[in-house]
Short mmCIF file of C-alpha atoms in Angstrom, two decimals:
data_model
loop_
_atom_site.label_atom_id
_atom_site.label_comp_id
_atom_site.label_asym_id
_atom_site.label_seq_id
_atom_site.Cartn_x
_atom_site.Cartn_y
_atom_site.Cartn_z
CA UNK A 595 186.67 266.77 77.08
CA UNK A 596 188.60 264.02 79.20
CA UNK A 597 190.67 264.46 81.84
CA UNK A 598 194.06 263.38 80.77
CA UNK A 599 196.85 261.72 83.47
CA UNK A 600 199.83 260.16 83.26
CA UNK A 601 201.38 256.60 84.27
CA UNK A 602 205.29 256.29 83.91
CA UNK A 603 205.77 252.84 85.38
CA UNK A 604 209.13 250.73 85.95
CA UNK A 605 208.41 247.75 83.86
CA UNK A 606 207.53 244.18 86.18
CA UNK A 607 206.09 247.03 88.61
CA UNK A 608 202.38 246.20 89.38
CA UNK A 609 201.18 248.40 86.10
CA UNK A 610 199.22 246.01 84.45
CA UNK A 611 197.83 244.76 88.81
CA UNK A 612 196.79 249.08 88.61
CA UNK A 613 195.02 249.11 85.41
CA UNK A 614 192.86 245.87 86.05
CA UNK A 615 192.06 247.65 89.44
CA UNK A 616 191.79 250.86 88.31
CA UNK A 617 189.73 249.78 85.33
CA UNK A 618 186.77 248.58 87.31
CA UNK A 619 185.81 251.99 87.35
CA UNK A 620 183.26 252.39 84.05
CA UNK A 621 185.19 256.47 84.57
CA UNK A 622 188.64 255.43 84.27
CA UNK A 623 190.65 253.53 81.77
CA UNK A 624 194.11 252.95 82.61
CA UNK A 625 195.88 252.24 79.10
CA UNK A 626 198.16 249.72 77.99
CA UNK A 627 201.60 250.84 77.05
CA UNK A 628 200.98 254.08 75.44
CA UNK A 629 202.22 255.39 71.79
CA UNK A 630 201.41 258.61 72.51
CA UNK A 631 204.64 259.82 74.04
CA UNK A 632 206.39 258.61 70.47
CA UNK A 633 203.26 260.83 68.52
CA UNK A 634 204.51 263.58 70.03
CA UNK A 635 208.21 263.40 69.82
CA UNK A 636 207.85 262.06 66.53
CA UNK A 637 205.44 265.15 65.50
CA UNK A 638 207.84 267.80 67.42
CA UNK A 639 210.85 266.24 65.41
CA UNK A 640 209.27 266.89 62.14
CA UNK A 641 210.59 270.78 63.45
CA UNK A 642 214.15 269.37 62.47
CA UNK A 643 212.85 268.73 58.42
CA UNK A 644 214.23 271.23 55.83
CA UNK A 645 210.75 271.76 54.57
CA UNK A 646 209.48 273.09 57.83
CA UNK A 647 212.30 275.26 58.46
CA UNK A 648 211.81 276.52 54.55
CA UNK A 649 208.57 277.63 56.10
CA UNK A 650 208.45 277.13 60.11
CA UNK A 651 204.49 277.05 60.82
CA UNK A 652 204.98 276.72 64.23
CA UNK A 653 201.82 277.27 64.71
CA UNK A 654 199.55 274.99 62.97
CA UNK A 655 201.90 272.36 63.94
CA UNK A 656 201.42 272.69 67.49
CA UNK A 657 197.52 273.17 66.66
CA UNK A 658 198.14 269.44 65.78
CA UNK A 659 199.94 268.03 68.50
CA UNK A 660 198.52 269.63 71.68
CA UNK A 661 195.57 267.55 70.05
CA UNK A 662 196.94 264.45 70.45
CA UNK A 663 195.48 263.05 73.52
CA UNK A 664 191.93 264.60 72.09
CA UNK A 665 191.95 262.74 68.98
CA UNK A 666 193.52 259.60 70.11
CA UNK A 667 191.55 259.27 72.90
CA UNK A 668 188.48 260.43 71.34
CA UNK A 669 186.23 257.29 70.97
CA UNK A 670 187.21 256.15 74.54
CA UNK A 671 183.88 256.35 76.52
CA UNK A 672 185.97 257.73 80.08
CA UNK A 673 186.17 261.03 81.91
CA UNK A 674 189.67 260.05 82.96
CA UNK A 675 192.56 258.29 80.84
CA UNK A 676 195.61 257.39 82.38
CA UNK A 677 198.47 257.62 79.70
CA UNK A 678 201.02 254.84 80.51
CA UNK A 679 204.28 256.03 78.85
CA UNK A 680 207.56 256.87 80.10
CA UNK A 681 206.58 260.55 80.59
CA UNK A 682 209.20 261.62 83.53
CA UNK A 683 211.63 261.13 81.06
CA UNK A 684 213.36 264.33 79.85
CA UNK A 685 212.48 264.72 76.52
CA UNK A 686 209.19 263.70 76.61
CA UNK A 687 208.34 265.53 79.70
CA UNK A 688 209.36 268.31 78.41
CA UNK A 689 207.67 268.02 74.94
CA UNK A 690 204.34 267.24 77.64
CA UNK A 691 204.85 270.76 79.23
CA UNK A 692 204.13 272.39 75.89
CA UNK A 693 200.48 270.82 75.96
CA UNK A 694 199.27 270.48 79.18
CA UNK A 695 199.85 272.73 82.29
CA UNK A 696 198.64 270.89 85.62
CA UNK A 697 200.67 267.58 85.05
CA UNK A 698 199.90 264.64 87.48
CA UNK A 699 201.67 261.41 86.79
CA UNK A 700 201.49 258.45 88.78
CA UNK A 701 204.89 256.46 89.68
CA UNK A 702 205.08 252.66 90.02
CA UNK A 703 208.39 252.22 91.60
CA UNK A 704 210.17 248.89 92.23
CA UNK A 705 213.12 247.39 94.21
CA UNK A 706 215.40 247.40 90.79
CA UNK A 707 216.30 243.88 92.16
CA UNK A 708 212.55 242.18 92.13
CA UNK A 709 212.59 243.55 89.23
CA UNK A 710 214.91 241.56 87.14
CA UNK A 711 214.33 239.10 89.55
CA UNK A 712 210.60 239.08 87.61
CA UNK A 713 212.15 238.91 84.37
CA UNK A 714 214.95 236.07 85.13
CA UNK A 715 211.83 234.24 86.71
CA UNK A 716 209.65 234.71 83.76
CA UNK A 717 212.11 233.59 81.60
CA UNK A 718 212.70 230.47 82.74
CA UNK A 719 209.61 229.28 83.10
CA UNK A 720 208.85 231.15 79.48
CA UNK A 721 210.84 229.75 76.10
CA UNK A 722 208.96 232.46 74.44
CA UNK A 723 210.27 234.96 76.29
CA UNK A 724 211.69 237.90 75.06
CA UNK A 725 214.97 237.32 77.40
CA UNK A 726 215.65 234.50 76.12
CA UNK A 727 215.68 235.95 72.59
CA UNK A 728 219.27 237.46 72.51
CA UNK A 729 222.39 235.82 73.17
CA UNK A 730 222.29 236.27 76.88
CA UNK A 731 222.47 232.96 78.31
CA UNK A 732 223.08 233.15 81.71
CA UNK A 733 221.32 235.02 84.83
CA UNK A 734 223.63 237.96 84.91
CA UNK A 735 224.07 238.20 81.05
CA UNK A 736 220.24 238.65 81.10
CA UNK A 737 220.19 240.74 84.01
CA UNK A 738 223.29 243.65 82.40
CA UNK A 739 220.70 242.92 78.84
CA UNK A 740 217.75 244.17 81.08
CA UNK A 741 219.83 246.71 82.21
CA UNK A 742 221.01 248.35 79.25
CA UNK A 743 221.30 251.79 78.89
CA UNK A 744 219.10 251.86 75.91
CA UNK A 745 216.39 249.47 77.04
CA UNK A 746 213.16 250.32 78.74
CA UNK A 747 213.93 250.09 82.62
CA UNK A 748 216.92 251.95 82.12
CA UNK A 749 214.06 254.58 80.42
CA UNK A 750 211.72 254.52 83.36
CA UNK A 751 214.69 254.87 86.08
CA UNK A 752 216.06 258.01 84.43
CA UNK A 753 212.73 259.07 84.28
CA UNK A 754 211.57 258.36 88.13
CA UNK A 755 215.40 260.65 88.95
CA UNK A 756 214.47 262.89 86.89
CA UNK A 757 210.75 263.71 88.37
CA UNK A 758 212.21 263.07 91.79
CA UNK A 759 215.34 265.20 91.48
CA UNK A 760 213.72 268.43 89.81
CA UNK A 761 209.87 268.35 89.42
CA UNK A 762 207.53 270.02 91.83
CA UNK A 763 206.08 267.63 94.38
CA UNK A 764 202.50 268.22 92.95
CA UNK A 765 203.65 266.82 89.70
CA UNK A 766 203.74 263.31 91.05
CA UNK A 767 202.73 260.34 93.16
CA UNK A 768 204.84 257.31 94.12
CA UNK A 769 203.50 253.88 94.15
CA UNK A 770 205.59 251.17 95.27
CA UNK A 771 204.40 247.63 94.13
CA UNK A 772 204.60 246.25 97.74
CA UNK A 773 202.56 248.70 99.18
CA UNK A 774 200.16 247.98 95.86
CA UNK A 775 199.90 244.34 96.11
CA UNK A 776 199.36 244.80 100.57
CA UNK A 777 197.92 247.75 101.17
CA UNK A 778 195.96 247.86 98.14
CA UNK A 779 192.79 249.80 99.82
CA UNK A 780 194.98 252.92 100.96
CA UNK A 781 197.53 252.78 97.78
CA UNK A 782 194.39 253.03 95.87
CA UNK A 783 192.71 255.81 97.51
CA UNK A 784 195.73 257.58 98.06
CA UNK A 785 195.94 257.64 93.88
CA UNK A 786 192.36 259.14 93.74
CA UNK A 787 193.31 261.47 96.50
CA UNK A 788 195.96 262.41 94.02
CA UNK A 789 194.32 262.48 91.38
CA UNK A 790 191.03 264.02 92.81
CA UNK A 791 188.07 262.34 91.00
CA UNK A 792 185.39 260.67 92.69
CA UNK A 793 186.39 257.50 94.46
CA UNK A 794 185.09 254.16 93.46
CA UNK A 795 184.22 250.75 95.44
CA UNK A 796 186.73 248.48 93.45
CA UNK A 797 186.72 244.54 93.90
CA UNK A 798 189.77 243.64 95.46
CA UNK A 799 188.57 239.97 95.76
CA UNK A 800 187.63 239.83 92.19
CA UNK A 801 191.24 240.59 90.12
CA UNK A 802 190.78 239.94 86.41
CA UNK A 803 192.90 240.06 83.52
CA UNK A 804 193.64 243.81 82.03
CA UNK A 805 191.02 244.91 79.61
CA UNK A 806 190.43 248.63 78.40
CA UNK A 807 188.49 249.59 76.05
CA UNK A 808 187.67 246.29 74.88
CA UNK A 809 191.19 245.46 73.83
CA UNK A 810 193.61 242.80 75.54
CA UNK A 811 197.84 242.60 75.25
CA UNK A 812 199.00 240.53 72.33
CA UNK A 813 201.78 238.82 74.10
CA UNK A 814 203.07 237.05 70.73
CA UNK A 815 205.44 239.78 70.42
CA UNK A 816 206.78 239.90 73.84
CA UNK A 817 206.55 236.47 75.27
CA UNK A 818 203.68 234.37 76.30
CA UNK A 819 202.66 236.04 79.87
CA UNK A 820 204.47 239.04 80.63
CA UNK A 821 200.75 240.68 81.15
CA UNK A 822 199.20 237.45 82.27
CA UNK A 823 197.52 238.27 86.10
CA UNK A 824 196.76 235.86 88.35
CA UNK A 825 193.44 235.75 88.78
CA UNK A 826 191.12 236.20 92.06
CA UNK A 827 192.08 238.37 95.39
CA UNK A 828 194.69 240.47 95.67
CA UNK A 829 195.23 239.35 99.33
CA UNK A 830 196.45 235.99 97.65
CA UNK A 831 198.83 237.67 95.31
CA UNK A 832 202.66 235.59 96.25
CA UNK A 833 205.86 235.26 94.11
CA UNK A 834 206.49 231.51 94.24
CA UNK A 835 209.96 232.94 94.32
CA UNK A 836 212.65 235.02 95.96
CA UNK A 837 214.25 237.43 93.53
CA UNK A 838 217.15 237.67 96.38
CA UNK A 839 217.87 234.13 95.77
CA UNK A 840 217.64 234.15 91.96
CA UNK A 841 219.66 237.64 91.27
CA UNK A 842 223.05 236.68 91.05
CA UNK A 843 225.00 238.28 94.01
CA UNK A 844 227.60 240.30 91.36
CA UNK A 845 224.10 241.59 89.78
CA UNK A 846 222.72 242.81 93.14
CA UNK A 847 225.73 244.87 93.92
CA UNK A 848 226.07 246.26 90.86
CA UNK A 849 222.28 247.86 90.87
CA UNK A 850 221.17 247.68 94.23
CA UNK A 851 221.83 251.78 94.52
CA UNK A 852 219.27 252.07 91.34
CA UNK A 853 216.32 251.99 94.20
CA UNK A 854 217.34 255.81 95.21
CA UNK A 855 213.55 256.92 95.91
CA UNK A 856 213.96 254.15 98.99
CA UNK A 857 214.65 256.09 102.11
#
């Protein structure tokens, strides 16, 4: 039986770097963006069907739902799975609580202006970026598009806020992007302490491209390079731009309060 943990991370907040590091451990698998939350949600939506309501066999359907993780990860030869999905989003967490009792969620956060700056910088060096596939042309328009209320970034922010405001402190562990890349050893050590699993001696001087269960991202879907890492030492990681210089001031003023976890 595998232990299943969860990762709720803002986009551009180090999810891929975190996964690359943790996946050095032969017992651990940090997933790419997972469809498990969608699977669980779709299964629960079956209860709305007339055919189910005509014969509401809750027990049998919930047997299927409760075995989603066991079945999905059946062929993954790992002891510990860290499933990355927006599990902190209220409805996802509500469903998750019906499956698991001891829930542990790693939350990856980053200054929202830095997140927007990262997307802008990527979109301006990579024409295939999904950010360039819409009508938004200016930096300001692109930022508003990224902060769309139905988009992934806002969904992840809602999930973070829901976890911090309404869930017990022992359920989650916050990892800030800048701590991950600047104080990597202590940050990863804190993750192991939170999960309560045996520690591993990671090689922070040998960061490689993200891979898990012999699979890689196919970024032809989202835009070339979205999940490409700078290989080598994590200590050499450095952005080649200043987010607060490329993100328009109007956007900074509009969204800086989204950093509600910063004390």
